[in-house]
């Protein structure tokens, strides 16, 4: 028997989550069983611990869209017992039981070996949010972003994606402007390396002007909606925006003018189905380019019993940085 956070749905369609004891036989199909050490809390986890958001297919459900730990048993030729691994994406924690348990069983092809220099706790401090921030920065670099091009904007800066993006960009020598709706987090963002704090109100209203002053050399956008539409008109000539999230809305009330007159690029970032080679590349970059002392400063520790409350908090945009869940505590 081992502990798992199990979400049940009653006949009225209401979900409830609680820590329960389950057995290995109850785990879903897969060729690798992992002794989970740490998991974390992402926006999607908030949905899957709570109302489901259309992501969860069957109940009872074990959420947790990412985890890190040690292989316990493997029928996959690429993994053996004792290997340290990390998992993000592949709809684990949504369609497949996830990391909010002391054990998880998954397809070995979904796993990535932990890179040298990152342990299981640090890997979950990074988690899906940080991994996606790295993918977003890699995409900007692949489209020509270089230090010296000008300030890079990070929206939803005090959240998970935003915090990790801010720390990496600053470490790489970029000037970082962080957009936040929480002015009290300005010192935190400066400690991660932001040199400019932009108030959310300055950017979350649309304007009739399709082009404004050329300001940003790049943007990692966790917010979407009106803010993304506004930012597109403020990008420098030929600059790119990595669209990562929808914390502010899924709409995009924009014009095509920034694309046509300034050659602005809007780059879509998906972490879930990301090919294996690019996953390896991103984890290796994280080990090299994310300062571990700054990662440490983002962490709030938690246990399985804290998750129902934390799930609600992240849906309200109230989590600062990254939560690391010790599933064995
Ligand atoms: N594409 C992918 O594969 C992928 C992967 C991971 C995450 N995501 C998405 O990326 C987004 C961020 O994820 P996360 O884990 O970083 O979540 P998070 O920790 O909750 O961060 C989101 C941040 O956005 C800001 N925000 C919240 N509500 C807002 C609003 N109404 N208007 C403007 N800003 C708002 C807040 O930052 P401030 O308080 O600083 O303003 C909040 O901390 C989510 O939408 C998530 O689903 C996508």
CSV table of C-alpha atoms and ligand atoms in Angstrom, one decimal:
chain,number,residue,atom,x,y,z
A,1,UNK,CA,0.0,0.0,0.0
A,2,UNK,CA,1.2,3.5,-0.7
A,3,UNK,CA,-0.2,7.1,-0.6
A,4,UNK,CA,-1.8,8.9,-3.5
A,5,UNK,CA,-4.0,12.0,-3.8
A,6,UNK,CA,-7.2,10.5,-5.3
A,7,UNK,CA,-9.9,12.6,-6.9
A,8,UNK,CA,-13.4,11.2,-6.9
A,9,UNK,CA,-16.5,12.5,-8.7
A,10,UNK,CA,-20.0,12.1,-7.1
A,11,UNK,CA,-23.3,11.6,-8.9
A,12,UNK,CA,-23.9,15.4,-9.0
A,13,UNK,CA,-20.6,15.7,-10.9
A,14,UNK,CA,-18.8,17.4,-7.9
A,15,UNK,CA,-15.2,16.4,-7.4
A,16,UNK,CA,-13.4,15.9,-4.1
A,17,UNK,CA,-9.7,15.1,-3.5
A,18,UNK,CA,-8.1,13.3,-0.5
A,19,UNK,CA,-5.0,11.2,0.3
A,20,UNK,CA,-5.8,7.5,0.1
A,21,UNK,CA,-3.9,4.3,0.3
A,22,UNK,CA,-3.7,2.4,-3.1
A,23,UNK,CA,-1.8,-0.6,-4.4
A,24,UNK,CA,0.6,-1.2,-7.3
A,25,UNK,CA,-2.2,-3.3,-9.0
A,26,UNK,CA,-4.4,-0.3,-9.3
A,27,UNK,CA,-1.8,1.7,-11.3
A,28,UNK,CA,-2.4,2.1,-15.0
A,29,UNK,CA,-0.6,0.2,-17.7
A,30,UNK,CA,3.0,1.0,-18.6
A,31,UNK,CA,6.4,-0.6,-18.9
A,32,UNK,CA,8.2,1.4,-16.2
A,33,UNK,CA,7.3,1.8,-12.5
A,34,UNK,CA,8.8,4.8,-10.8
A,35,UNK,CA,9.2,5.5,-7.0
A,36,UNK,CA,8.2,9.1,-7.1
A,37,UNK,CA,10.2,11.5,-5.0
A,38,UNK,CA,8.8,14.9,-5.9
A,39,UNK,CA,6.0,16.4,-7.9
A,40,UNK,CA,4.8,20.0,-8.3
A,41,UNK,CA,1.8,22.3,-8.9
A,42,UNK,CA,1.1,23.6,-12.4
A,43,UNK,CA,-2.0,25.5,-13.7
A,44,UNK,CA,-3.3,22.2,-15.2
A,45,UNK,CA,-2.9,20.5,-11.9
A,46,UNK,CA,-5.2,23.1,-10.3
A,47,UNK,CA,-7.8,22.0,-12.9
A,48,UNK,CA,-7.2,18.2,-12.4
A,49,UNK,CA,-7.3,18.3,-8.6
A,50,UNK,CA,-10.5,20.4,-8.7
A,51,UNK,CA,-13.2,20.6,-11.4
A,52,UNK,CA,-11.3,18.7,-14.1
A,53,UNK,CA,-11.5,21.4,-16.7
A,54,UNK,CA,-12.4,18.8,-19.4
A,55,UNK,CA,-8.9,17.3,-19.0
A,56,UNK,CA,-9.7,14.2,-16.8
A,57,UNK,CA,-11.5,11.4,-18.6
A,58,UNK,CA,-12.1,8.9,-15.8
A,59,UNK,CA,-12.6,8.9,-12.0
A,60,UNK,CA,-11.2,7.9,-9.6
A,61,UNK,CA,-8.2,9.9,-10.8
A,62,UNK,CA,-4.6,10.5,-9.5
A,63,UNK,CA,-3.5,14.0,-10.8
A,64,UNK,CA,0.1,15.3,-11.1
A,65,UNK,CA,1.2,16.3,-14.6
A,66,UNK,CA,4.9,15.9,-13.7
A,67,UNK,CA,7.2,14.0,-11.3
A,68,UNK,CA,10.8,13.0,-10.7
A,69,UNK,CA,12.1,9.9,-9.0
A,70,UNK,CA,13.9,6.6,-9.3
A,71,UNK,CA,13.0,3.7,-11.6
A,72,UNK,CA,11.8,0.8,-9.4
A,73,UNK,CA,11.0,-1.8,-12.1
A,74,UNK,CA,11.4,-1.7,-15.9
A,75,UNK,CA,10.5,-3.7,-19.0
A,76,UNK,CA,11.8,-0.9,-21.2
A,77,UNK,CA,15.3,-1.5,-22.7
A,78,UNK,CA,16.2,2.2,-22.1
A,79,UNK,CA,15.7,2.1,-18.3
A,80,UNK,CA,16.7,-0.1,-15.4
A,81,UNK,CA,16.0,-0.1,-11.7
A,82,UNK,CA,17.9,2.7,-9.9
A,83,UNK,CA,17.8,5.2,-12.9
A,84,UNK,CA,16.9,8.7,-12.0
A,85,UNK,CA,14.1,10.1,-14.2
A,86,UNK,CA,11.8,13.0,-14.8
A,87,UNK,CA,8.5,13.1,-16.6
A,88,UNK,CA,6.5,16.0,-18.0
A,89,UNK,CA,3.6,16.0,-20.4
A,90,UNK,CA,2.1,13.2,-22.5
A,91,UNK,CA,-1.2,13.9,-20.7
A,92,UNK,CA,0.1,12.1,-17.6
A,93,UNK,CA,-2.0,13.4,-14.7
A,94,UNK,CA,-4.9,14.1,-17.1
A,95,UNK,CA,-5.7,11.1,-19.2
A,96,UNK,CA,-3.2,8.8,-17.3
A,97,UNK,CA,-2.6,8.7,-13.6
A,98,UNK,CA,0.1,11.1,-12.6
A,99,UNK,CA,2.7,12.1,-10.0
A,100,UNK,CA,0.6,12.8,-6.9
A,101,UNK,CA,1.5,9.4,-5.5
A,102,UNK,CA,4.4,7.5,-4.0
A,103,UNK,CA,4.5,5.3,-7.2
A,104,UNK,CA,3.6,5.9,-10.8
A,105,UNK,CA,3.5,3.5,-13.8
A,106,UNK,CA,4.1,5.0,-17.3
A,107,UNK,CA,5.4,4.3,-20.7
A,108,UNK,CA,9.2,4.4,-20.6
A,109,UNK,CA,9.2,6.5,-23.8
A,110,UNK,CA,7.6,9.4,-21.9
A,111,UNK,CA,10.6,9.6,-19.4
A,112,UNK,CA,13.8,11.6,-19.7
A,113,UNK,CA,16.9,10.7,-17.7
A,114,UNK,CA,17.7,13.4,-15.1
A,115,UNK,CA,20.5,15.5,-16.5
A,116,UNK,CA,23.8,15.6,-14.5
A,117,UNK,CA,23.7,18.5,-12.1
A,118,UNK,CA,19.9,18.4,-11.4
A,119,UNK,CA,18.4,16.2,-8.6
A,120,UNK,CA,14.8,15.1,-8.3
A,121,UNK,CA,13.8,18.0,-6.0
A,122,UNK,CA,15.4,20.6,-8.3
A,123,UNK,CA,13.8,18.9,-11.4
A,124,UNK,CA,10.3,19.4,-9.8
A,125,UNK,CA,11.2,23.0,-8.8
A,126,UNK,CA,11.7,23.4,-12.6
A,127,UNK,CA,8.7,21.1,-13.4
A,128,UNK,CA,6.5,21.5,-16.5
A,129,UNK,CA,6.4,25.3,-16.0
A,130,UNK,CA,10.1,25.7,-16.0
A,131,UNK,CA,10.7,23.2,-18.7
A,132,UNK,CA,8.2,25.2,-20.9
A,133,UNK,CA,10.0,28.4,-20.0
A,134,UNK,CA,13.2,26.9,-21.4
A,135,UNK,CA,11.4,25.7,-24.6
A,136,UNK,CA,10.1,29.3,-25.0
A,137,UNK,CA,13.5,30.8,-24.7
A,138,UNK,CA,15.1,28.2,-27.0
A,139,UNK,CA,12.4,29.1,-29.6
A,140,UNK,CA,13.2,32.9,-29.2
A,141,UNK,CA,16.9,32.1,-29.7
A,142,UNK,CA,16.2,29.9,-32.7
A,143,UNK,CA,14.5,33.0,-34.2
A,144,UNK,CA,17.4,35.3,-33.7
A,145,UNK,CA,17.2,36.6,-30.1
A,146,UNK,CA,20.6,37.6,-28.7
A,147,UNK,CA,21.7,39.5,-25.6
A,148,UNK,CA,22.1,43.1,-26.6
A,149,UNK,CA,19.0,43.1,-28.9
A,150,UNK,CA,17.0,45.0,-26.2
A,151,UNK,CA,14.8,44.2,-23.2
A,152,UNK,CA,12.9,40.9,-23.2
A,153,UNK,CA,9.4,41.0,-21.7
A,154,UNK,CA,8.1,38.2,-19.4
A,155,UNK,CA,4.3,38.2,-18.7
A,156,UNK,CA,2.8,36.6,-15.6
A,157,UNK,CA,6.3,37.0,-14.2
A,158,UNK,CA,5.7,36.0,-10.6
A,159,UNK,CA,4.1,32.7,-11.7
A,160,UNK,CA,5.9,29.5,-12.4
A,161,UNK,CA,6.7,29.9,-16.1
A,162,UNK,CA,7.5,33.6,-15.6
A,163,UNK,CA,9.8,33.1,-12.6
A,164,UNK,CA,11.9,30.5,-14.4
A,165,UNK,CA,12.0,32.4,-17.6
A,166,UNK,CA,13.1,35.6,-15.7
A,167,UNK,CA,16.0,33.7,-14.0
A,168,UNK,CA,17.2,32.0,-17.1
A,169,UNK,CA,17.1,35.1,-19.3
A,170,UNK,CA,18.9,37.2,-16.7
A,171,UNK,CA,21.6,34.6,-16.3
A,172,UNK,CA,22.1,34.5,-20.1
A,173,UNK,CA,22.7,38.3,-20.1
A,174,UNK,CA,19.4,39.6,-21.2
A,175,UNK,CA,17.7,42.7,-19.8
A,176,UNK,CA,14.4,41.4,-18.4
A,177,UNK,CA,11.2,43.3,-17.9
A,178,UNK,CA,8.7,41.4,-15.8
A,179,UNK,CA,4.9,42.1,-16.0
A,180,UNK,CA,3.1,41.4,-12.8
A,181,UNK,CA,-0.3,42.1,-11.3
A,182,UNK,CA,1.3,41.8,-7.8
A,183,UNK,CA,3.4,44.9,-7.1
A,184,UNK,CA,4.4,43.3,-3.8
A,185,UNK,CA,6.4,40.7,-5.8
A,186,UNK,CA,8.7,43.4,-7.3
A,187,UNK,CA,11.6,42.6,-5.0
A,188,UNK,CA,11.2,38.9,-5.6
A,189,UNK,CA,11.3,39.5,-9.4
A,190,UNK,CA,14.4,41.7,-9.0
A,191,UNK,CA,16.1,39.0,-7.0
A,192,UNK,CA,15.5,36.6,-10.0
A,193,UNK,CA,17.2,39.2,-12.3
A,194,UNK,CA,14.3,41.4,-13.6
A,195,UNK,CA,15.6,44.9,-14.2
A,196,UNK,CA,12.3,46.5,-15.0
A,197,UNK,CA,8.8,45.8,-13.4
A,198,UNK,CA,5.8,46.5,-15.6
A,199,UNK,CA,2.4,46.8,-13.9
A,200,UNK,CA,-0.2,44.5,-15.3
A,201,UNK,CA,-2.7,47.4,-15.8
A,202,UNK,CA,-0.3,49.0,-18.3
A,203,UNK,CA,-0.7,46.1,-20.7
A,204,UNK,CA,-4.0,44.3,-20.1
A,205,UNK,CA,-6.2,46.7,-22.1
A,206,UNK,CA,-6.4,46.6,-25.8
A,207,UNK,CA,-5.6,49.7,-27.8
A,208,UNK,CA,-7.0,50.8,-31.2
A,209,UNK,CA,-3.5,51.5,-32.4
A,210,UNK,CA,-2.1,48.3,-34.0
A,211,UNK,CA,1.5,49.5,-33.6
A,212,UNK,CA,3.0,51.3,-30.6
A,213,UNK,CA,6.7,52.2,-29.9
A,214,UNK,CA,9.1,49.3,-30.8
A,215,UNK,CA,10.0,48.3,-27.2
A,216,UNK,CA,10.7,44.5,-26.7
A,217,UNK,CA,13.3,42.4,-28.4
A,218,UNK,CA,11.5,39.2,-27.3
A,219,UNK,CA,8.7,38.0,-25.1
A,220,UNK,CA,7.8,34.9,-23.1
A,221,UNK,CA,4.0,35.2,-22.7
A,222,UNK,CA,2.2,33.1,-20.0
A,223,UNK,CA,-0.9,35.3,-20.1
A,224,UNK,CA,-2.4,35.4,-23.7
A,225,UNK,CA,-5.6,37.3,-24.2
A,226,UNK,CA,-5.7,41.1,-24.3
A,227,UNK,CA,-2.1,41.4,-23.0
A,228,UNK,CA,-0.6,39.2,-25.8
A,229,UNK,CA,-2.6,41.3,-28.4
A,230,UNK,CA,-1.2,44.5,-26.9
A,231,UNK,CA,2.4,43.2,-26.7
A,232,UNK,CA,2.4,42.2,-30.4
A,233,UNK,CA,2.2,45.9,-31.3
A,234,UNK,CA,5.1,46.8,-29.1
A,235,UNK,CA,7.6,44.3,-30.5
A,236,UNK,CA,10.8,45.5,-32.2
A,237,UNK,CA,11.2,44.9,-35.9
A,238,UNK,CA,11.6,41.1,-36.6
A,239,UNK,CA,11.3,40.2,-32.9
A,240,UNK,CA,9.4,37.1,-31.7
A,241,UNK,CA,6.9,36.3,-28.9
A,242,UNK,CA,6.7,32.7,-27.5
A,243,UNK,CA,3.0,32.1,-26.7
A,244,UNK,CA,3.1,29.7,-23.7
A,245,UNK,CA,-0.1,30.3,-21.6
A,246,UNK,CA,-3.6,31.6,-21.2
A,247,UNK,CA,-3.6,32.8,-17.5
A,248,UNK,CA,-5.3,36.0,-18.7
A,249,UNK,CA,-7.5,34.4,-21.4
A,250,UNK,CA,-7.6,32.2,-24.5
A,251,UNK,CA,-8.7,34.9,-26.9
A,252,UNK,CA,-6.4,37.0,-29.1
A,253,UNK,CA,-8.1,40.3,-30.0
A,254,UNK,CA,-5.2,41.4,-32.3
A,255,UNK,CA,-4.6,42.6,-35.8
A,256,UNK,CA,-2.1,41.2,-38.3
A,257,UNK,CA,-0.4,44.5,-38.7
A,258,UNK,CA,2.6,43.7,-36.4
A,259,UNK,CA,3.2,40.6,-38.6
A,260,UNK,CA,2.9,42.5,-41.9
A,261,UNK,CA,4.7,45.8,-41.1
A,262,UNK,CA,7.2,44.7,-38.5
A,263,UNK,CA,7.9,41.0,-39.4
A,264,UNK,CA,6.9,40.1,-35.8
A,265,UNK,CA,6.8,36.3,-35.2
A,266,UNK,CA,4.3,34.6,-32.9
A,267,UNK,CA,5.8,31.2,-31.8
A,268,UNK,CA,3.5,28.5,-30.4
A,269,UNK,CA,5.0,26.5,-27.5
A,270,UNK,CA,3.7,23.1,-26.5
A,271,UNK,CA,5.4,21.1,-23.8
A,272,UNK,CA,3.1,18.1,-23.8
A,273,UNK,CA,3.9,16.4,-27.1
A,274,UNK,CA,7.5,17.8,-27.4
A,275,UNK,CA,9.8,15.3,-29.2
A,276,UNK,CA,12.3,13.4,-27.1
A,277,UNK,CA,15.4,15.0,-28.6
A,278,UNK,CA,14.2,18.5,-27.8
A,279,UNK,CA,13.2,17.4,-24.3
A,280,UNK,CA,16.8,16.3,-23.7
A,281,UNK,CA,18.1,19.5,-25.2
A,282,UNK,CA,15.9,21.6,-22.9
A,283,UNK,CA,16.8,19.7,-19.7
A,284,UNK,CA,20.5,20.0,-20.6
A,285,UNK,CA,20.1,23.7,-21.1
A,286,UNK,CA,18.2,24.0,-17.8
A,287,UNK,CA,21.1,22.3,-16.0
A,288,UNK,CA,23.5,24.7,-17.6
A,289,UNK,CA,21.6,28.0,-17.7
A,290,UNK,CA,19.3,28.1,-14.7
A,291,UNK,CA,21.1,29.3,-11.6
A,292,UNK,CA,20.3,26.8,-8.8
A,293,UNK,CA,20.4,29.5,-6.1
A,294,UNK,CA,17.7,31.4,-7.9
A,295,UNK,CA,15.7,28.2,-8.4
A,296,UNK,CA,15.9,27.6,-4.7
A,297,UNK,CA,14.5,31.1,-4.0
A,298,UNK,CA,11.3,30.2,-6.0
A,299,UNK,CA,10.5,27.1,-4.0
A,300,UNK,CA,7.5,26.7,-1.6
A,301,UNK,CA,7.6,23.2,-0.1
A,302,UNK,CA,4.4,21.1,0.2
A,303,UNK,CA,3.0,17.6,0.8
A,304,UNK,CA,0.2,15.6,-0.7
A,305,UNK,CA,-2.3,16.8,1.9
A,306,UNK,CA,-1.6,20.5,0.9
A,307,UNK,CA,-2.6,19.9,-2.8
A,308,UNK,CA,-6.4,20.5,-2.7
A,309,UNK,CA,-5.8,24.0,-1.4
A,310,UNK,CA,-2.8,24.7,-3.6
A,311,UNK,CA,-4.8,23.6,-6.7
A,312,UNK,CA,-7.4,26.3,-5.9
A,313,UNK,CA,-4.6,28.9,-5.3
A,314,UNK,CA,-3.0,28.4,-8.7
A,315,UNK,CA,-6.3,28.8,-10.5
A,316,UNK,CA,-6.7,32.2,-8.8
A,317,UNK,CA,-3.1,33.2,-9.9
A,318,UNK,CA,-2.0,33.3,-6.2
A,319,UNK,CA,1.0,31.0,-6.3
A,320,UNK,CA,4.4,32.6,-6.3
A,321,UNK,CA,7.2,30.8,-8.2
A,322,UNK,CA,7.3,27.1,-7.9
A,323,UNK,CA,5.7,24.6,-5.4
A,324,UNK,CA,7.7,21.4,-4.7
A,325,UNK,CA,5.6,18.5,-3.4
A,326,UNK,CA,7.4,15.9,-1.4
A,327,UNK,CA,5.1,12.9,-1.9
A,328,UNK,CA,6.8,10.9,0.8
A,329,UNK,CA,6.6,13.5,3.6
B,1,LIG,N1,2.2,25.5,-23.5
B,1,LIG,C1,2.5,24.7,-22.6
B,1,LIG,O1,2.9,23.6,-22.9
B,1,LIG,C2,2.3,25.1,-21.2
B,1,LIG,C3,3.1,24.5,-20.2
B,1,LIG,C4,3.0,25.0,-18.9
B,1,LIG,C5,2.1,26.0,-18.6
B,1,LIG,N2,1.3,26.5,-19.6
B,1,LIG,C6,0.4,27.6,-19.3
B,1,LIG,O2,1.2,28.8,-18.9
B,1,LIG,C7,0.4,29.6,-18.0
B,1,LIG,C8,1.2,29.8,-16.8
B,1,LIG,O3,1.5,28.6,-16.1
B,1,LIG,P1,2.1,28.7,-14.6
B,1,LIG,O4,2.3,27.3,-14.2
B,1,LIG,O5,3.3,29.6,-14.7
B,1,LIG,O6,0.9,29.3,-13.8
B,1,LIG,P2,1.0,30.4,-12.6
B,1,LIG,O7,2.2,30.0,-11.7
B,1,LIG,O8,-0.3,30.5,-12.0
B,1,LIG,O9,1.4,31.7,-13.3
B,1,LIG,C9,0.5,32.5,-14.1
B,1,LIG,C10,0.8,34.0,-13.8
B,1,LIG,O10,0.0,34.7,-14.7
B,1,LIG,C11,-0.4,36.0,-14.1
B,1,LIG,N3,-1.9,36.1,-14.2
B,1,LIG,C12,-2.8,35.3,-13.6
B,1,LIG,N4,-4.0,35.7,-13.9
B,1,LIG,C13,-3.9,36.7,-14.8
B,1,LIG,C14,-4.8,37.6,-15.5
B,1,LIG,N5,-6.1,37.4,-15.4
B,1,LIG,N6,-4.3,38.6,-16.3
B,1,LIG,C15,-2.9,38.7,-16.4
B,1,LIG,N7,-2.0,38.0,-15.7
B,1,LIG,C16,-2.5,37.0,-15.0
B,1,LIG,C17,0.1,35.9,-12.6
B,1,LIG,O11,1.3,36.5,-12.5
B,1,LIG,P3,1.6,37.9,-11.8
B,1,LIG,O12,0.9,37.7,-10.5
B,1,LIG,O13,3.0,38.1,-11.8
B,1,LIG,O14,0.8,38.9,-12.7
B,1,LIG,C18,0.2,34.4,-12.4
B,1,LIG,O15,1.2,34.1,-11.4
B,1,LIG,C19,-0.9,28.8,-17.8
B,1,LIG,O16,-1.9,29.3,-18.6
B,1,LIG,C20,-0.5,27.4,-18.1
B,1,LIG,O17,-1.6,26.6,-18.5
B,1,LIG,C21,1.4,26.1,-20.8
